[in-house]
Amino acid sequence: MEAGEHWDAVRVERRTGLLAIEHLDGQCGAVICDPWTRILYFLTTAGGTGDWDVDRTRACSSSTYVSVPALGAEGHQLHWERRPSRDLHLTDPGLLRAALANAVAHTHRTRTEPTP
């Protein structure tokens, strides 16, 4: 399905995305999981990723296609990490940006070990 009309998506590696979901808690909308590539796609407001700049993520908007799973899809195939609900199907882009920036910083920080 083409992004950019009804929603935009933000692509991120699964490990980082799972941390962002925890950070967003009850404010996280629908998230698609591609288990083969270990990638998550967060759905957000159409046009909400126009100035996207979070490291290690990629905004998907107009002219970008995202595979959307069936609602009953299971974990070994393309599936919903978080299913869309009536009350919350898109994550606010500002909240998503903050959650992903925090998760990227946490999962990709470099550690400096003291030298003996």
Short mmCIF file of C-alpha atoms in Angstrom, two decimals:
data_model
loop_
_atom_site.label_atom_id
_atom_site.label_comp_id
_atom_site.label_asym_id
_atom_site.label_seq_id
_atom_site.Cartn_x
_atom_site.Cartn_y
_atom_site.Cartn_z
CA MET A 1 0.00 0.00 0.00
CA GLU A 2 1.37 3.44 -0.84
CA ALA A 3 2.30 5.55 2.15
CA GLY A 4 1.64 9.27 2.23
CA GLU A 5 -2.08 9.31 1.51
CA HIS A 6 -3.79 7.91 4.61
CA TRP A 7 -0.67 7.57 6.75
CA ASP A 8 3.12 7.79 6.69
CA ALA A 9 5.35 5.10 8.15
CA VAL A 10 8.70 5.12 9.89
CA ARG A 11 11.01 2.15 9.34
CA VAL A 12 13.37 1.01 12.11
CA GLU A 13 15.19 -2.15 13.14
CA ARG A 14 13.07 -4.33 15.42
CA ARG A 15 15.25 -4.11 18.55
CA THR A 16 15.17 -0.32 18.53
CA GLY A 17 11.48 -0.23 17.62
CA LEU A 18 10.51 -2.45 20.55
CA LEU A 19 12.18 0.01 22.94
CA ALA A 20 10.25 2.87 21.33
CA ILE A 21 6.97 0.94 21.78
CA GLU A 22 7.77 0.58 25.50
CA HIS A 23 8.53 4.30 25.74
CA LEU A 24 5.29 5.24 23.96
CA ASP A 25 3.28 2.94 26.22
CA GLY A 26 -0.44 3.60 25.63
CA GLN A 27 0.22 6.26 22.98
CA CYS A 28 1.59 3.87 20.37
CA GLY A 29 -0.56 3.27 17.31
CA ALA A 30 -0.29 0.45 14.80
CA VAL A 31 3.11 -1.12 14.11
CA ILE A 32 3.85 -3.61 11.33
CA CYS A 33 6.54 -6.26 11.83
CA ASP A 34 8.48 -7.87 8.99
CA PRO A 35 10.06 -10.89 10.72
CA TRP A 36 12.32 -11.77 7.77
CA THR A 37 14.16 -8.45 7.79
CA ARG A 38 13.61 -7.74 11.52
CA ILE A 39 12.12 -4.36 10.66
CA LEU A 40 9.20 -2.51 12.27
CA TYR A 41 7.05 0.12 10.54
CA PHE A 42 5.30 2.63 12.81
CA LEU A 43 2.21 4.18 11.21
CA THR A 44 1.89 7.91 11.79
CA THR A 45 -0.05 10.88 10.42
CA ALA A 46 0.11 11.46 6.65
CA GLY A 47 2.62 14.26 6.05
CA GLY A 48 3.99 13.90 9.58
CA THR A 49 7.41 12.70 8.41
CA GLY A 50 8.20 15.57 6.04
CA ASP A 51 11.19 16.78 8.06
CA TRP A 52 12.12 13.42 9.58
CA ASP A 53 15.69 13.33 10.88
CA VAL A 54 16.03 10.53 13.42
CA ASP A 55 19.24 8.52 12.88
CA ARG A 56 18.92 4.84 11.96
CA THR A 57 15.28 5.28 10.90
CA ARG A 58 13.71 6.01 7.53
CA ALA A 59 10.52 7.90 6.79
CA CYS A 60 8.17 6.33 4.26
CA SER A 61 5.78 8.77 2.62
CA SER A 62 4.56 9.45 -0.93
CA SER A 63 5.92 7.06 -3.57
CA THR A 64 6.92 4.53 -0.89
CA TYR A 65 5.09 1.24 -0.61
CA VAL A 66 4.68 -0.64 2.67
CA SER A 67 3.29 -4.16 2.86
CA VAL A 68 0.30 -4.26 5.20
CA PRO A 69 -0.56 -7.59 6.86
CA ALA A 70 -4.00 -9.09 7.35
CA LEU A 71 -5.40 -8.48 10.83
CA GLY A 72 -5.15 -12.21 11.63
CA ALA A 73 -1.54 -12.64 10.48
CA GLU A 74 0.74 -14.53 12.87
CA GLY A 75 4.32 -14.02 14.08
CA HIS A 76 6.12 -16.16 11.49
CA GLN A 77 4.81 -14.00 8.64
CA LEU A 78 4.33 -10.28 8.06
CA HIS A 79 2.15 -9.31 11.05
CA TRP A 80 1.06 -6.55 13.40
CA GLU A 81 3.43 -5.97 16.30
CA ARG A 82 0.65 -3.66 17.54
CA ARG A 83 -2.70 -3.94 15.81
CA PRO A 84 -4.61 -0.82 14.84
CA SER A 85 -7.50 -0.06 17.16
CA ARG A 86 -10.55 2.17 16.86
CA ASP A 87 -9.14 4.56 19.41
CA LEU A 88 -5.54 4.65 18.26
CA HIS A 89 -4.29 3.55 14.87
CA LEU A 90 -1.64 6.23 14.18
CA THR A 91 1.15 7.38 16.48
CA ASP A 92 1.60 11.13 16.87
CA PRO A 93 4.73 12.04 14.84
CA GLY A 94 6.22 14.24 17.58
CA LEU A 95 5.85 11.52 20.20
CA LEU A 96 7.22 8.95 17.75
CA ARG A 97 10.24 11.11 16.94
CA ALA A 98 11.08 11.49 20.65
CA ALA A 99 10.57 7.79 21.41
CA LEU A 100 12.67 6.63 18.47
CA ALA A 101 15.46 9.14 19.14
CA ASN A 102 15.59 7.90 22.74
CA ALA A 103 15.56 4.24 21.64
CA VAL A 104 18.27 4.81 19.00
CA ALA A 105 20.47 6.56 21.57
CA HIS A 106 19.97 3.67 23.99
CA THR A 107 20.57 0.79 21.56
CA HIS A 108 23.41 2.36 19.58
CA ARG A 109 25.41 4.25 22.15
CA THR A 110 29.07 3.43 22.16
CA ARG A 111 30.65 2.27 25.36
CA THR A 112 34.13 3.24 26.27
CA GLU A 113 35.80 0.74 28.52
CA PRO A 114 38.63 1.88 30.77
CA THR A 115 41.97 0.55 29.65
CA PRO A 116 43.96 -1.36 32.26
#
